[in-house]
mmCIF file of C-alpha atoms in Angstrom:
data_model
loop_
_atom_site.group_PDB
_atom_site.id
_atom_site.type_symbol
_atom_site.label_atom_id
_atom_site.label_comp_id
_atom_site.label_asym_id
_atom_site.label_seq_id
_atom_site.Cartn_x
_atom_site.Cartn_y
_atom_site.Cartn_z
ATOM 1 C CA MET A 1 -0.050 0.021 0.046
ATOM 2 C CA SER A 2 2.844 2.425 0.746
ATOM 3 C CA SER A 3 4.158 2.015 -2.796
ATOM 4 C CA ARG A 4 0.787 3.088 -4.139
ATOM 5 C CA LEU A 5 0.756 6.190 -1.955
ATOM 6 C CA ALA A 6 4.333 7.136 -2.704
ATOM 7 C CA TYR A 7 3.823 7.221 -6.453
ATOM 8 C CA PRO A 8 1.206 9.988 -6.485
ATOM 9 C CA LEU A 9 2.992 12.023 -3.904
ATOM 10 C CA THR A 10 6.324 11.903 -5.686
ATOM 11 C CA SER A 11 4.787 12.403 -9.116
ATOM 12 C CA THR A 12 2.942 15.572 -8.067
ATOM 13 C CA ALA A 13 5.605 16.945 -5.766
ATOM 14 C CA PRO A 14 6.228 20.632 -5.977
ATOM 15 C CA SER A 15 9.499 21.861 -7.521
ATOM 16 C CA ARG A 16 12.517 22.333 -5.338
ATOM 17 C CA ALA A 17 11.820 26.073 -5.282
ATOM 18 C CA ALA A 18 8.606 25.482 -3.316
ATOM 19 C CA SER A 19 10.265 23.100 -0.801
ATOM 20 C CA PRO A 20 12.653 23.799 2.070
ATOM 21 C CA ARG A 21 16.307 23.551 1.156
ATOM 22 C CA GLY A 22 17.538 20.008 0.802
ATOM 23 C CA ALA A 23 14.063 18.375 1.251
ATOM 24 C CA THR A 24 13.148 15.167 -0.440
ATOM 25 C CA ALA A 25 10.171 15.110 -2.791
ATOM 26 C CA LEU A 26 7.940 13.605 -0.151
ATOM 27 C CA GLU A 27 9.020 16.181 2.510
ATOM 28 C CA GLY A 28 8.489 18.914 -0.096
ATOM 29 C CA SER A 29 4.946 17.687 -0.752
ATOM 30 C CA ARG A 30 4.178 17.697 2.959
ATOM 31 C CA PHE A 31 5.700 21.170 3.327
ATOM 32 C CA ALA A 32 3.510 22.491 0.371
ATOM 33 C CA LEU A 33 0.415 20.825 1.835
ATOM 34 C CA ARG A 34 0.994 22.406 5.268
ATOM 35 C CA LYS A 35 1.653 25.780 3.620
ATOM 36 C CA THR A 36 -1.528 25.523 1.501
ATOM 37 C CA ASN A 37 -3.640 24.449 4.452
ATOM 38 C CA SER A 38 -2.403 27.295 6.576
ATOM 39 C CA GLN A 39 -3.345 29.890 3.927
ATOM 40 C CA ARG A 40 -7.150 29.741 4.427
ATOM 41 C CA ALA A 41 -9.097 32.492 2.783
ATOM 42 C CA PRO A 42 -10.507 34.920 5.303
ATOM 43 C CA GLY A 43 -14.187 34.677 6.022
ATOM 44 C CA LEU A 44 -14.626 31.058 4.949
ATOM 45 C CA GLY A 45 -16.570 29.039 7.490
ATOM 46 C CA CYS A 46 -17.812 25.569 7.787
ATOM 47 C CA VAL A 47 -20.309 24.189 5.394
ATOM 48 C CA PRO A 48 -23.377 24.843 7.443
ATOM 49 C CA GLN A 49 -22.215 28.486 7.817
ATOM 50 C CA LEU A 50 -21.655 28.910 4.074
ATOM 51 C CA VAL A 51 -25.070 27.392 3.255
ATOM 52 C CA ASP A 52 -26.736 29.715 5.838
ATOM 53 C CA ALA A 53 -24.911 32.674 4.304
ATOM 54 C CA CYS A 54 -26.182 31.697 0.803
ATOM 55 C CA ALA A 55 -29.730 31.333 2.271
ATOM 56 C CA ALA A 56 -29.530 34.803 3.804
ATOM 57 C CA LYS A 57 -28.299 36.367 0.522
ATOM 58 C CA ALA A 58 -30.566 34.609 -1.920
ATOM 59 C CA PRO A 59 -33.199 32.432 -0.160
ATOM 60 C CA ASN A 60 -35.093 31.825 -3.402
ATOM 61 C CA ALA A 61 -32.096 30.718 -5.428
ATOM 62 C CA THR A 62 -31.810 27.071 -6.345
ATOM 63 C CA ALA A 63 -29.521 25.285 -3.924
ATOM 64 C CA LEU A 64 -30.007 21.680 -5.097
ATOM 65 C CA SER A 65 -31.401 20.132 -8.192
ATOM 66 C CA ASN A 66 -31.779 16.417 -9.044
ATOM 67 C CA GLY A 67 -33.960 15.751 -12.110
ATOM 68 C CA ALA A 68 -37.405 17.199 -11.553
ATOM 69 C CA GLU A 69 -36.842 17.780 -7.854
ATOM 70 C CA SER A 70 -35.109 20.959 -6.554
ATOM 71 C CA LEU A 71 -34.767 22.937 -3.353
ATOM 72 C CA THR A 72 -34.056 26.615 -2.773
ATOM 73 C CA TYR A 73 -31.617 27.697 -0.098
ATOM 74 C CA ALA A 74 -34.508 28.686 2.181
ATOM 75 C CA GLU A 75 -36.099 25.142 1.820
ATOM 76 C CA LEU A 76 -32.716 23.457 2.221
ATOM 77 C CA THR A 77 -31.897 25.292 5.500
ATOM 78 C CA ALA A 78 -35.426 24.744 6.882
ATOM 79 C CA ARG A 79 -35.352 21.021 6.249
ATOM 80 C CA ALA A 80 -31.783 20.721 7.544
ATOM 81 C CA ASN A 81 -32.548 22.739 10.688
ATOM 82 C CA GLN A 82 -35.641 20.646 11.440
ATOM 83 C CA LEU A 83 -33.711 17.393 11.059
ATOM 84 C CA ALA A 84 -30.764 18.758 13.048
ATOM 85 C CA ASN A 85 -33.089 19.756 15.897
ATOM 86 C CA TYR A 86 -34.649 16.248 15.856
ATOM 87 C CA LEU A 87 -31.168 14.670 15.917
ATOM 88 C CA ILE A 88 -30.219 16.819 19.000
ATOM 89 C CA SER A 89 -33.485 15.854 20.690
ATOM 90 C CA LEU A 90 -32.572 12.162 20.190
ATOM 91 C CA GLY A 91 -29.170 12.811 21.728
ATOM 92 C CA ALA A 92 -27.563 11.687 18.450
ATOM 93 C CA ALA A 93 -25.672 14.947 17.934
ATOM 94 C CA GLY A 94 -24.861 18.165 19.694
ATOM 95 C CA GLN A 95 -23.711 17.986 23.268
ATOM 96 C CA ASN A 96 -24.688 14.567 24.475
ATOM 97 C CA THR A 97 -23.255 12.925 27.596
ATOM 98 C CA SER A 98 -21.701 9.879 25.784
ATOM 99 C CA GLY A 99 -19.564 11.838 23.400
ATOM 100 C CA ASN A 100 -20.795 9.690 20.556
ATOM 101 C CA ASN A 101 -21.993 12.120 17.859
ATOM 102 C CA LEU A 102 -21.987 9.645 14.991
ATOM 103 C CA VAL A 103 -25.015 9.377 12.761
ATOM 104 C CA GLY A 104 -25.301 6.639 10.126
ATOM 105 C CA LEU A 105 -26.568 7.743 6.744
ATOM 106 C CA CYS A 106 -27.780 4.908 4.644
ATOM 107 C CA LEU A 107 -29.277 6.881 1.751
ATOM 108 C CA ASP A 108 -29.202 6.991 -2.008
ATOM 109 C CA ARG A 109 -27.458 9.891 -3.608
ATOM 110 C CA SER A 110 -30.244 12.428 -3.655
ATOM 111 C CA ILE A 111 -31.445 15.616 -2.237
ATOM 112 C CA VAL A 112 -32.527 13.832 0.956
ATOM 113 C CA GLY A 113 -28.914 12.712 1.353
ATOM 114 C CA VAL A 114 -27.586 16.185 1.109
ATOM 115 C CA VAL A 115 -30.168 17.518 3.578
ATOM 116 C CA ALA A 116 -29.195 14.727 6.007
ATOM 117 C CA VAL A 117 -25.448 15.474 5.737
ATOM 118 C CA LEU A 118 -26.058 19.189 6.332
ATOM 119 C CA ALA A 119 -28.349 18.457 9.247
ATOM 120 C CA VAL A 120 -25.818 16.274 10.931
ATOM 121 C CA LEU A 121 -23.145 18.958 10.500
ATOM 122 C CA LYS A 122 -25.491 21.705 11.853
ATOM 123 C CA ALA A 123 -26.210 19.551 14.844
ATOM 124 C CA GLY A 124 -22.517 19.257 15.636
ATOM 125 C CA GLY A 125 -22.302 15.565 14.762
ATOM 126 C CA ALA A 126 -20.329 13.360 12.435
ATOM 127 C CA PHE A 127 -21.875 11.094 9.759
ATOM 128 C CA LEU A 128 -21.069 7.579 8.723
ATOM 129 C CA PRO A 129 -21.849 7.090 5.056
ATOM 130 C CA LEU A 130 -23.467 3.741 4.386
ATOM 131 C CA ASP A 131 -24.166 2.724 0.844
ATOM 132 C CA PRO A 132 -27.608 1.047 0.621
ATOM 133 C CA ASN A 133 -26.218 -1.115 -2.213
ATOM 134 C CA TYR A 134 -23.570 -2.736 0.047
ATOM 135 C CA PRO A 135 -24.261 -6.308 1.052
ATOM 136 C CA LEU A 136 -26.162 -6.596 4.305
ATOM 137 C CA GLU A 137 -23.156 -8.351 6.012
ATOM 138 C CA ARG A 138 -20.916 -5.340 5.154
ATOM 139 C CA LEU A 139 -23.488 -2.870 6.489
ATOM 140 C CA ALA A 140 -23.924 -4.970 9.640
ATOM 141 C CA PHE A 141 -20.155 -4.982 10.176
ATOM 142 C CA MET A 142 -19.842 -1.210 9.625
ATOM 143 C CA LEU A 143 -22.669 -0.525 12.044
ATOM 144 C CA ASP A 144 -21.301 -2.912 14.686
ATOM 145 C CA ASP A 145 -17.825 -1.435 14.363
ATOM 146 C CA ALA A 146 -18.825 2.285 14.421
ATOM 147 C CA GLN A 147 -21.755 2.093 16.802
ATOM 148 C CA PRO A 148 -23.705 5.213 15.505
ATOM 149 C CA ARG A 149 -26.336 6.543 17.877
ATOM 150 C CA VAL A 150 -28.873 6.851 14.987
ATOM 151 C CA VAL A 151 -29.162 5.594 11.463
ATOM 152 C CA ILE A 152 -31.115 7.515 8.868
ATOM 153 C CA THR A 153 -32.494 5.511 5.917
ATOM 154 C CA ASN A 154 -34.947 6.075 3.099
#
């Protein structure tokens, strides 16, 4: 596995000019990554904050579209807030006493899935993506291993 990781890192390593003097290609890649990550644009927040800002600026603009179904930013934030509050009431996210803020999401790729991800993030939780097309044994193993507080399905 390490040989698979080393190839892309060395093939996309920055030039020596971007690296500290005398650094190997891998060290140069790590240096460039740290430098890039430390140069965050001012005013950028987390995903829920960015969506809320878009909803405040243009509530009737289309936020999501999937075939015939679409949601405006106002609708997206309303649905996500409703689900986030429900997750918090279940103790699945937010400040619960167990410290387990993991929510399983076993959803198809759809607008519902995006709403669920946004809701979990708004509630202060973390999500475990579960593909409904996985074999049941794989899903059972993942659920047993991760122990999410709640699982959201279609």
